[in-house]
Every structure is written in C-alpha cells, then in structure tokens.
Coordinates of C-alpha atoms and ligand atoms in Angstrom, one line a residue:
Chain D
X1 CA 0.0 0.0 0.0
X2 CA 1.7 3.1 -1.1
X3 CA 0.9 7.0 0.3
X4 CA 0.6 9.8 -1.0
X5 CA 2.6 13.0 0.8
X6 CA -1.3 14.6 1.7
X7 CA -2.4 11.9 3.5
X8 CA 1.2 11.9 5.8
X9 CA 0.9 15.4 5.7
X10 CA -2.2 15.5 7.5
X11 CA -1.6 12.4 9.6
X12 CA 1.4 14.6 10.8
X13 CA 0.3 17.7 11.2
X14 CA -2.4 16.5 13.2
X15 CA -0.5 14.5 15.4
X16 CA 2.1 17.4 16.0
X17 CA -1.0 19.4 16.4
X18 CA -2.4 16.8 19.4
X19 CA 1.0 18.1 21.3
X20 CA -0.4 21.8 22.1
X21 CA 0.9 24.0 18.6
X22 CA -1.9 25.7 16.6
X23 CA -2.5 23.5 13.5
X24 CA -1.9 26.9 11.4
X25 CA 1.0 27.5 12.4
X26 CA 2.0 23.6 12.0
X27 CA 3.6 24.5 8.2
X28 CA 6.1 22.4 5.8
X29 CA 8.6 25.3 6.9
X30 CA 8.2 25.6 10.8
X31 CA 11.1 24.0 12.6
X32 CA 10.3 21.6 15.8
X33 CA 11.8 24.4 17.6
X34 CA 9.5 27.3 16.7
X35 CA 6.8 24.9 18.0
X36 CA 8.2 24.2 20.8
X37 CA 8.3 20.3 19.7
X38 CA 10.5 18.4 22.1
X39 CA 12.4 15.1 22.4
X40 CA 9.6 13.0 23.9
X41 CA 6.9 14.4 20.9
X42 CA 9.2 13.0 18.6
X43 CA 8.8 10.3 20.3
X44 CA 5.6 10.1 20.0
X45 CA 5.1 10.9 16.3
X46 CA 7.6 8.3 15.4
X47 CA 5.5 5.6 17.2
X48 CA 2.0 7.2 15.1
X49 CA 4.1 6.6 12.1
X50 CA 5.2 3.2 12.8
X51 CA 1.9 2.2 13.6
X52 CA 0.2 3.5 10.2
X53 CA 2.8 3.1 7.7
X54 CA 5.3 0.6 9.3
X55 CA 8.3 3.4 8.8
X56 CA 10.7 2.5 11.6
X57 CA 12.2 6.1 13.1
X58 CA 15.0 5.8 15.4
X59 CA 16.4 8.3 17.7
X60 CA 19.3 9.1 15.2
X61 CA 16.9 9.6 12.4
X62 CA 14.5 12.2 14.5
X63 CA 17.3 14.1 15.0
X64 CA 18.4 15.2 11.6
X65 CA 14.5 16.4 11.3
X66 CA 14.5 20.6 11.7
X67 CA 11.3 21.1 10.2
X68 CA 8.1 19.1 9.7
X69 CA 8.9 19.3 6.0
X70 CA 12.1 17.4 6.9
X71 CA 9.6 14.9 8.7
X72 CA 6.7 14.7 5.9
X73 CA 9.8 13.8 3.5
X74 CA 11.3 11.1 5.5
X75 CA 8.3 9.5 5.7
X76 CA 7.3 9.1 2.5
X77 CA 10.3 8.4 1.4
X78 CA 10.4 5.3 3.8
X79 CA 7.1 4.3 3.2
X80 CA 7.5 4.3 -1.0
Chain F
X1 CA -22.3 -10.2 47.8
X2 CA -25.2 -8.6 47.6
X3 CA -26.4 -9.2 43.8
X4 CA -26.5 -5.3 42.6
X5 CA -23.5 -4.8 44.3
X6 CA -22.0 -7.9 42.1
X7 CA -23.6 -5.9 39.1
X8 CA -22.2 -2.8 39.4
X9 CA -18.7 -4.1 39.9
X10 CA -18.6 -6.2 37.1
X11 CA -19.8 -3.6 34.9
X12 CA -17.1 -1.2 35.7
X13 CA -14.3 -4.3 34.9
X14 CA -14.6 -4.1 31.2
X15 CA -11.9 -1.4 32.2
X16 CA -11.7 1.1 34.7
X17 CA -11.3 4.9 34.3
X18 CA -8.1 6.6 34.7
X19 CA -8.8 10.5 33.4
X20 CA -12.1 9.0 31.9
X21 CA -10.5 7.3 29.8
X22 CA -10.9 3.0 29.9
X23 CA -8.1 1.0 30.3
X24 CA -7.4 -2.8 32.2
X25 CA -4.0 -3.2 34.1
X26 CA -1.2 -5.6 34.5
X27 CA 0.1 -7.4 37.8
X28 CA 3.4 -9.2 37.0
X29 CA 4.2 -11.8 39.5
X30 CA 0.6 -11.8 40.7
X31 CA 0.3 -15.6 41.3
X32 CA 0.7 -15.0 45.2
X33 CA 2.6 -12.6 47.9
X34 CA 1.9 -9.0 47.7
X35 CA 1.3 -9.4 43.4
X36 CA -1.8 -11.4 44.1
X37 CA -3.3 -8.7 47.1
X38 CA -2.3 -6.0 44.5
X39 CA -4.1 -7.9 41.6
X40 CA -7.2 -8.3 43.8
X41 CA -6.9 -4.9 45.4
X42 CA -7.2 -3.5 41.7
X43 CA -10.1 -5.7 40.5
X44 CA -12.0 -4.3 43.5
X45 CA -11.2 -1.0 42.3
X46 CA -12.9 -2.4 38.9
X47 CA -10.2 -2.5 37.3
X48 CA -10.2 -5.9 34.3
X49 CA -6.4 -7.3 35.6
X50 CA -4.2 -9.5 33.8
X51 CA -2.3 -11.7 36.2
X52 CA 0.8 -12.4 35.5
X53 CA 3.1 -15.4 36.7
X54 CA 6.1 -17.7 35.7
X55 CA 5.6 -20.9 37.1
X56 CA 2.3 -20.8 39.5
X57 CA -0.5 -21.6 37.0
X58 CA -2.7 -23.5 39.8
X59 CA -2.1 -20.3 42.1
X60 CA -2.5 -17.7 39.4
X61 CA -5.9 -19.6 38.6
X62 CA -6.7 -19.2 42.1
X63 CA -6.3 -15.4 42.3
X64 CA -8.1 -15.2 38.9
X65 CA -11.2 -17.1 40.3
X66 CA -11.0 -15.0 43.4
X67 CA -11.4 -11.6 41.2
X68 CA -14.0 -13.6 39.6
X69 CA -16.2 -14.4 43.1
X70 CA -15.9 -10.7 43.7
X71 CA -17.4 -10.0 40.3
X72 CA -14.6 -8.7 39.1
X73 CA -12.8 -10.2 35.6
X74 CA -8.8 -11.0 35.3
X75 CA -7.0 -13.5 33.1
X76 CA -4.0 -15.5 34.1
X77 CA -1.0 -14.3 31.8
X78 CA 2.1 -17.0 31.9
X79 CA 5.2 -15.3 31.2
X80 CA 8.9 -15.2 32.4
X81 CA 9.3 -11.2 32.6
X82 CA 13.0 -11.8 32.0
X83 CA 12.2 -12.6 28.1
X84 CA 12.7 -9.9 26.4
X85 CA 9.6 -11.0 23.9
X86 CA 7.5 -11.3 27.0
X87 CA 6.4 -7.2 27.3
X88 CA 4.6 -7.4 23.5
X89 CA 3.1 -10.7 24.2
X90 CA 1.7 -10.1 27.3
X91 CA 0.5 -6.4 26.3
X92 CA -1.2 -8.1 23.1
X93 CA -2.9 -11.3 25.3
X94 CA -4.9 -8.2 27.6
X95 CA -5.8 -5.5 24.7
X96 CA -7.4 -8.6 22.9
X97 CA -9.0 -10.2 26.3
X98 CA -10.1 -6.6 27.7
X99 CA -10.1 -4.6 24.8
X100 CA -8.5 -2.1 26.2
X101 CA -5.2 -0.7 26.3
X102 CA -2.9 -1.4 29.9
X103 CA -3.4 1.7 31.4
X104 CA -2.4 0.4 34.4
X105 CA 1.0 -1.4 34.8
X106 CA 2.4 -2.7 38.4
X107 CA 5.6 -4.3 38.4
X108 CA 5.8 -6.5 40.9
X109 CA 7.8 -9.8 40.0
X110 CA 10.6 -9.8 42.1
X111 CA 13.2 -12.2 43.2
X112 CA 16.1 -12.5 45.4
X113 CA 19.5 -14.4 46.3
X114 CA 21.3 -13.2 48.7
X115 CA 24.9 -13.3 49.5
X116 CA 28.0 -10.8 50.9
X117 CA 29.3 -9.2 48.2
X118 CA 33.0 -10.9 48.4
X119 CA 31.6 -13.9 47.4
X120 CA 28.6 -13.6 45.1
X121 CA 28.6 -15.2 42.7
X122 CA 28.1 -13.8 38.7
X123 CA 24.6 -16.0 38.5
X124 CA 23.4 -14.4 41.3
X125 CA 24.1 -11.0 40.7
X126 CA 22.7 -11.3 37.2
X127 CA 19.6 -13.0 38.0
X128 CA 18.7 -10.5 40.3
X129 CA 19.5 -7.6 38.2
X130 CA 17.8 -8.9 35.3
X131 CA 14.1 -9.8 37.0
X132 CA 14.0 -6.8 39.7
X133 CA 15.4 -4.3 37.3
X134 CA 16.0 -4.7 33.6
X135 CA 12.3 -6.5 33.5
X136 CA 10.9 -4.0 35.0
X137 CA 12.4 -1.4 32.3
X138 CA 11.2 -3.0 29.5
X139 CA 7.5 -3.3 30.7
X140 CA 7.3 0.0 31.2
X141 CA 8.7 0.9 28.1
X142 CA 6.4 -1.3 26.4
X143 CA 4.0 0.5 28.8
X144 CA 4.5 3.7 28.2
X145 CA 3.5 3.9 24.2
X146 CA -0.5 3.1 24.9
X147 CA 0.0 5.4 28.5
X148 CA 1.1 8.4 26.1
X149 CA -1.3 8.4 23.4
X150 CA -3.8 7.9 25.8
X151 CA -2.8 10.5 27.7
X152 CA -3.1 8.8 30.9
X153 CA -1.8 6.2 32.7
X154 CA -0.4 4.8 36.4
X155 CA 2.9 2.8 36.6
X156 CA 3.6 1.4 40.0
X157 CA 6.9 -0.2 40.5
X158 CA 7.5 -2.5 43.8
X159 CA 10.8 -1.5 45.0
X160 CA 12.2 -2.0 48.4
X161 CA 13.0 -0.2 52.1
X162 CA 16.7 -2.1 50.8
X163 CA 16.7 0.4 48.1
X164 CA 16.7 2.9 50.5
X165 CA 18.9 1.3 53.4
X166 CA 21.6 -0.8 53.0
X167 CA 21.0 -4.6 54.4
X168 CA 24.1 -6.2 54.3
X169 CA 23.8 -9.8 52.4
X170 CA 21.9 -8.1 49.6
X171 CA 23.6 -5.8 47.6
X172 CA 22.6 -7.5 44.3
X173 CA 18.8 -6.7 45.5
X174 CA 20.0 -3.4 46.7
X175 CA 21.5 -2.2 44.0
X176 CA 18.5 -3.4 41.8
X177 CA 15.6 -1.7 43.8
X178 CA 17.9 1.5 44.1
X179 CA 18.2 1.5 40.8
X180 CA 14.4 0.7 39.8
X181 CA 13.7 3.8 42.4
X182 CA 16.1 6.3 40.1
X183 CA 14.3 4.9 36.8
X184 CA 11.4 5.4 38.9
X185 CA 12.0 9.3 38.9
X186 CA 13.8 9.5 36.0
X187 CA 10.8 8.2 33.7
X188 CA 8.2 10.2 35.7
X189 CA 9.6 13.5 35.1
X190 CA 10.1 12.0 31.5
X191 CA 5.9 11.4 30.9
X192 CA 4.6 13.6 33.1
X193 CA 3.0 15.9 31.0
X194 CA 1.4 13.3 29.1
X195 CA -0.8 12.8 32.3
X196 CA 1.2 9.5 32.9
X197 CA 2.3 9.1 36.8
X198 CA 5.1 6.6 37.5
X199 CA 5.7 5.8 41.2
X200 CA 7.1 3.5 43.8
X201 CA 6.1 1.5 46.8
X202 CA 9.2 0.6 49.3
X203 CA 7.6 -2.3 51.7
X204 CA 9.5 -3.4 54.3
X205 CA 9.4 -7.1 55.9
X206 CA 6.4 -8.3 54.3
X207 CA 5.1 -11.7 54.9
X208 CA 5.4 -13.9 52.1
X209 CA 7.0 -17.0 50.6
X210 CA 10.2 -14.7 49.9
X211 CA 10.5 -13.6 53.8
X212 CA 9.5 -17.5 55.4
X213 CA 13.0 -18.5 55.6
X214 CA 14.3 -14.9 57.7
X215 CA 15.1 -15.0 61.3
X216 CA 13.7 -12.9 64.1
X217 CA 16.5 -10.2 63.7
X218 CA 15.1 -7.9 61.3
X219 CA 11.7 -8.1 63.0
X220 CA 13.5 -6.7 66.3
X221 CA 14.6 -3.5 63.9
X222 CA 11.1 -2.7 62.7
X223 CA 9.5 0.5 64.8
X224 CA 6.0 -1.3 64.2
X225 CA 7.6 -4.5 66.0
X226 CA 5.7 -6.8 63.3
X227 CA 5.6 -7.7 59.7
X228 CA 3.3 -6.2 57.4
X229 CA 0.7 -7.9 54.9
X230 CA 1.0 -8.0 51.2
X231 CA -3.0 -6.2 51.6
X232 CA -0.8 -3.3 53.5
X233 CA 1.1 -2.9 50.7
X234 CA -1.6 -3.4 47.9
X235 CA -3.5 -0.9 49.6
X236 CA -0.8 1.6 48.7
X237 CA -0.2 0.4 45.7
X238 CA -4.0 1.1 44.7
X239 CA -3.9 4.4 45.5
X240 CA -1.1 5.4 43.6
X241 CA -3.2 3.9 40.6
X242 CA -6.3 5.5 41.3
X243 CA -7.6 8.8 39.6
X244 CA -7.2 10.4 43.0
X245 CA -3.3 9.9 42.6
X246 CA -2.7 12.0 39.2
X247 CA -0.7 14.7 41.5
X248 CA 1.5 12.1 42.8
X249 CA 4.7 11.4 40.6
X250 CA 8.3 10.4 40.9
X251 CA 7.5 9.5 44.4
X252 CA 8.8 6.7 46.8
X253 CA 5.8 5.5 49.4
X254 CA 7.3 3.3 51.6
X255 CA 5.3 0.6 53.6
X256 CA 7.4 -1.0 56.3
X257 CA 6.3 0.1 60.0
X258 CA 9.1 2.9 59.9
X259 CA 12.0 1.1 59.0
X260 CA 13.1 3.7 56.6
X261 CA 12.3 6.3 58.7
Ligands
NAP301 N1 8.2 -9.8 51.0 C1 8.9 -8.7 51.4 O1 9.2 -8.5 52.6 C2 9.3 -7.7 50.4 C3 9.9 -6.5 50.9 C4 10.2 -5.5 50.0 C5 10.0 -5.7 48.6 N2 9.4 -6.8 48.2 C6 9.2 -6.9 46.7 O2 7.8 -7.2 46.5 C7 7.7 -8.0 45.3 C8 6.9 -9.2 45.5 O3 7.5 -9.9 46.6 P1 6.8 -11.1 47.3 O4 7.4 -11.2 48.7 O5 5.3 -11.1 47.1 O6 7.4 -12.4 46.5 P2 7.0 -13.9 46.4 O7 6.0 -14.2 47.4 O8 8.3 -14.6 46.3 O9 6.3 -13.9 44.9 C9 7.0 -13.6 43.8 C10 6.1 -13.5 42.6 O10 6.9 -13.0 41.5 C11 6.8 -14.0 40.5 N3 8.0 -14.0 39.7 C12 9.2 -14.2 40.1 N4 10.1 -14.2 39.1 C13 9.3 -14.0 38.0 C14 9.6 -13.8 36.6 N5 10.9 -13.9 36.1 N6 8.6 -13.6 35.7 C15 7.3 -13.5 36.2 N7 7.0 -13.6 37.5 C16 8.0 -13.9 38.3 C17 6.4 -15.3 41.1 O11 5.7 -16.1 40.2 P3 5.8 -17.7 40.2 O12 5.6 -18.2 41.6 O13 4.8 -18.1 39.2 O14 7.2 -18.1 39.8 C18 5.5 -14.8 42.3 O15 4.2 -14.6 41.8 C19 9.1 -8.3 44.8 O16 9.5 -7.3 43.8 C20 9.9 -8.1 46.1 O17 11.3 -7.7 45.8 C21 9.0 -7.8 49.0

C-alpha cells in the first residue's frame, strides 16, 4: 500500500497538532523548535508513524529532522 | 455479595477509568505474595487485571477465580518477565482479552538471592538484576507507548525499604531496587506531561514466601515491631493507581512500620 505525501501530511500535522501547537502554524517550513516540539513528541510521532505506515524512526533519524517538511519527506520516502 | 452490588462491579471491569478514559492493568508476579493482594486490590477497584506469573499456574488460577467471586474479571498471563519477547506478548494477550489498552501497569515480579558481596557469585548478581530491574524497564517501556497516546496512565513499580537502606547480604537486590527507584524518577519527570504518573512503593518485611525463611533479627529493627501484609502494601499500591493519585509522581511510598524512617 503506497501514500501519497497529503495523507502523511495530514496524519502529521495532526498529530504534531495533538501536542499543544496551533495546526496553522504547523507549516512544511516551521522547525520543531518554533513549535516548541520536544524530544519526547518526537517520540511520539515516530510511534504514530510506525503504527500507520510501518516506517521505523530511530532516535538518530528524529534528529536530523528541523522542520516538519524534513519529517513529511522522510516518511514518505520510507514508506514508498 | 449482595447481587446489585456484584452488578455494578462487574460492569465497571470491562476497564476502569483513569482520566475518563478505559483501560485494564497488569500485575506481573501476581500468582501469590503481595502481586496477588495487588491484583485483587485492583479488581476491586474495577479495574479488568491481567495476572501475570512464571511458574504458578494452579495459584495464578486461584487469584483469577477469586477476582471472579468478587465479580470482578482477570486473566491469568504466563510469562517469564525476563524474556525480552515477553512485554509485546503479554501487552497483546490483555488488549485482545479486555479490549482495552494497559493503562495500568504494576511491576511487581521480584526475586532474590542473597549473599555478601566478596563472594557472590556472577549467577546471582545477574539473575537479580535482570528480573527486579531490567524487566521492569522494559515493561514500562512497552507500557509507556498506549499510556502516552492515551494521555493517561499509572505505573507502579515495587521496589524495596533495601533500596533505600543498606541490608548487608543483599547488595545485588540493593543495588537493583535502588536503581528501579532512580528509573522510577527519572521516567516520571520524563511522561509527566502526558498525564502518565510513575511511582514507587518501598515495603518493608512483608510476609510472604520470599521472607518464610528470615530470622527474628530484622523483626527486632522494625519501629511497628511486626511484619506487614501484602493487603498493606496493595492498599498503597491502589492508591497510587487510582484517579485520586494524578498529582502524585516520581515519588517513593514506603510501607514497612518505619524502617526507613
Ligand atoms: N516480602 C517482602 O518482605 C518484600 C519486601 C520488599 C519488597 N518486596 C518486593 O515485592 C515484590 C513481591 O514480593 P513477594 O514477597 O510477594 O514475593 P514472592 O512471594 O516470592 O512472589 C514472587 C512473585 O513473583 C513472580 N515471579 C518471580 N520471578 C518472575 C519472573 N521472572 N517472571 C514472572 N513472574 C515472576 C512469582 O511467580 P511464580 O511463583 O509463578 O514463579 C510470584 O508470583 C518483589 O519485587 C519483592 O522484591 C518484598
């Protein structure tokens, strides 16, 4: 089963959103810092993602990620 | 039992509320001694609890059908908590049975084999490590993923008054309860703002099958001058589960007639 970037787009900012940010402000270009994402939401989303596409984050991985574009892309990537 | 009574309990044990939300919990080494008061404790509390044991099936049985007089529901969960596969498979077995996530995890399985440090041997340093403290770990961080999306969640780990205090003869189960108190703290300040409280009971000399074999010497040093009961201790241990609780975190409760003190 292949996805498309929208549908982990959404799935993500949604998630992200779940962890207190405004979901407008939750854009491809906003870093995890500006949203005052931490360690342990990273956490999180990294288990969301395992459990609806089977991508496989580790702790290395999350942190190359600066913004959620960085995130979105990784994803797909892994999921293609 | 009254019959309504009976109702009302059972229809809260699909899964009790922790922040309104439903959830069952998880007892490991709940076949007998304080696990099995806890595992009952809980089930009065109407919460649906998973039983776990490693060897005592007949026993585990008998707590489970216990639960079951009181009109509450539990399932008997084999599984050596040393395995690292065991977390998963265990965590699976109760959000099919229940269907509900754990919300509620109290690790309990504990063992001991004691000796003076100059001549312990690798075995029993290792063995006591691994059950009282890297089992413990791993439960909770299987635990923990359901807890935080859930936003809610109790982890109760059993620790010891030796964590606290040195006993000479035990530093293998010293060093493991110490260290089960820091990951205590350290994982609680960790969740806590996923509304997920991690705490620690400390009993003292508790009568069970793992204190029949002590002398009268440790009795003489306990304020209370007696041994407590594994329903002492589960009686602690429910509170720190309950929603009344959600303020209490990182803490150490000890239960052991002011030895610590
Ligand atoms: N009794 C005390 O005075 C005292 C004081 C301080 C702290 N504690 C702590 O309280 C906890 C319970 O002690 P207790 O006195 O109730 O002990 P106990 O009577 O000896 O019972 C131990 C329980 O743990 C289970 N268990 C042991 N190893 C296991 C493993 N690898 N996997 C799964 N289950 C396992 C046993 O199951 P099976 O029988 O099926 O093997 C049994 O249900 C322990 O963590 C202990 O360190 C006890």
């Amino acid at each position: 089963m292949s996805v498309t970037t929208e549908q982990v787009e959404s799935r993500v900012v949604e998630t992200l959103a779940s962890f207190g940010p405004d979901a407008s402000q939750i854009t491809r270009s906003a870093t995890f810092e500006e949203l005052d994402i931490d360690s342990l939401d990273l956490v999180e989303l990294a288990q969301v993602v395992e459990e609806d596409y089977g991508v496989v984050l580790k702790g290395e991985d999350m942190k190359e990620l600066k913004t959620v574009g960085d995130a979105i892309d990784m994803i797909v990537e892994r999921a293609g | 039992m009254p019959e309504t009574e009976t109702e009302t309990v059972s229809a809260r044990a699909g899964g009790a509320r922790a922040r309104g939300r439903t959830g069952c919990a998880l007892v490991t080494g709940a076949s007998r001694g304080i696990g099995a008061a806890v595992a009952r404790a809980l089930a009065r509390d109407g919460w649906a609890v998973g039983v776990n044991y490693r060897s005592g099936a007949d026993a585990a049985a008998g707590v489970v059908s216990a639960i079951e007089d009181e009109g509450g529901r539990a399932l008997a969960v084999a599984g050596d908590v040393v395995d690292p596969a065991t977390p998963d498979r265990l965590f699976a077995t109760l959000e099919a049975e229940f269907e509900h996530p754990v919300l509620a995890l109290v690790n309990n399985a504990g063992v001991s084999d004691d000796d003076l440090t100059p001549s312990m041997s690798d075995a029993a340093w290792d063995a006591v490590i691994d059950t009282d403290l890297s089992a413990a770990f791993r439960m909770m961080r299987r635990a923990l993923r359901p807890m935080m999306r859930a936003r809610c969640g109790r982890i109760v780990n059993v620790a010891s008054v030796v964590g606290l205090r040195a006993n000479p003869g035990q530093p293998n189960y010293a060093a493991a309860k110490a260290g089960l108190i820091a990951l205590t703290k350290n994982t609680a300040v960790e969740v806590a703002r996923r509304g997920v409280t991690v705490n620690a009971v400390a009993p003292g000399l508790i009568e069970t099958d793992m204190t029949a074999q002590l002398d009268g010497d440790l009795l003489a040093r306990v304020p209370a001058r007696r041994a407590g009961t594994p329903e002492e201790v589960a009686a602690c241990v429910r509170f720190l589960v309950s929603e009344e609780a959600g303020y209490v975190t990182g803490s150490v409760l000890s239960v052991d007639g002011g030895l610590a003190a």
